[in-house]
Amino acid sequence: MNFYTVQITATAEKDLRNIFDYYLYELQERELGLSIIADISESVLGLEQFPYKSPILQEEEFASKEYRKLIIHNFLVFYIVSEEKKQVYVIRLLYGKRNWIELLK
């Protein structure tokens, strides 16, 4: 089985920190925040083995770039796969009810 390397962009890393900070400071739910981050991390690392498990987005502006969307709890992980480089690039991690189309532009 071919494995891919997962690269998390600086923007996605910031998104992950913001998610945890929200649980920690706004909700005062540190343990829940840690649990959510662990679930997101585990799912993202699963892309090493199964990078094509999520379909390409159907929205035209993202389909042309072959963006994919992974759903974890209430969060969306947007990523692209480079078959040539055997890499997965995690672009953004966003709360599912936000206007993700605008945030990805």
XYZ file of C-alpha atoms in Angstrom:
105
model
C 0.000 0.000 0.000
C 1.316 3.439 -0.903
C 1.369 5.979 1.871
C 1.079 9.718 1.417
C 2.670 12.473 3.476
C 0.208 14.859 5.107
C 1.252 18.525 5.072
C -0.763 20.964 7.161
C -0.615 24.562 5.967
C 0.089 27.401 8.389
C -3.504 28.565 7.914
C -4.855 25.132 8.829
C -2.585 25.006 11.891
C -3.990 28.373 12.966
C -7.528 27.056 12.401
C -6.749 24.090 14.660
C -5.417 26.381 17.402
C -8.511 28.581 17.084
C -10.782 25.549 17.458
C -9.023 24.512 20.651
C -8.978 28.093 21.980
C -12.729 28.331 21.429
C -13.352 25.226 23.540
C -10.826 26.327 26.159
C -11.712 30.006 26.586
C -15.241 30.474 25.286
C -16.819 27.207 26.430
C -14.340 26.476 29.241
C -14.337 22.847 28.119
C -10.659 21.953 27.960
C -11.169 18.175 27.919
C -13.796 18.379 25.189
C -11.474 20.617 23.173
C -8.644 18.113 23.536
C -10.972 15.301 22.483
C -12.129 17.202 19.375
C -8.531 18.039 18.416
C -7.533 14.389 18.889
C -10.390 13.232 16.641
C -9.490 15.779 13.971
C -5.808 14.809 14.142
C -6.594 11.104 13.896
C -8.846 11.620 10.875
C -6.313 13.861 9.143
C -3.548 11.319 9.730
C -5.834 8.686 8.208
C -5.410 10.542 4.922
C -1.893 9.068 4.779
C -3.491 5.752 3.822
C -6.785 6.860 2.293
C -6.346 10.275 0.673
C -9.191 9.721 -1.781
C -11.840 8.757 0.770
C -13.619 12.103 0.330
C -15.001 13.173 -3.054
C -13.895 16.287 -4.910
C -16.086 19.283 -4.067
C -18.811 19.933 -6.619
C -18.610 23.720 -6.416
C -16.965 24.736 -9.686
C -14.324 27.038 -8.249
C -13.059 24.283 -5.942
C -13.621 21.289 -8.198
C -11.112 22.653 -10.698
C -8.480 22.642 -7.926
C -9.659 19.186 -6.783
C -10.444 20.308 -3.233
C -11.868 17.583 -1.030
C -13.862 17.892 2.197
C -13.593 15.603 5.203
C -16.289 15.959 7.883
C -15.299 15.437 11.521
C -17.928 16.235 14.157
C -19.044 19.794 13.317
C -15.854 20.624 11.459
C -14.803 20.488 7.824
C -11.272 19.671 6.728
C -10.446 20.902 3.232
C -7.538 19.290 1.452
C -6.006 18.468 -1.908
C -4.047 15.415 -3.015
C -0.898 15.530 -5.112
C -0.593 12.120 -6.710
C 2.709 13.105 -8.279
C 4.294 14.008 -4.931
C 2.289 11.483 -2.884
C 1.259 14.300 -0.557
C -1.955 15.515 1.007
C -2.164 19.250 1.697
C -4.606 20.275 4.421
C -5.753 23.757 3.421
C -8.324 24.760 6.076
C -10.220 23.424 9.107
C -13.519 25.239 9.517
C -16.648 25.041 11.614
C -19.322 23.457 9.424
C -21.932 26.186 9.858
C -19.636 28.981 8.725
C -19.723 30.264 5.161
C -16.864 28.023 4.092
C -17.197 28.915 0.409
C -16.260 32.520 1.173
C -13.537 31.496 3.608
C -11.853 29.236 1.048
C -11.669 31.894 -1.658
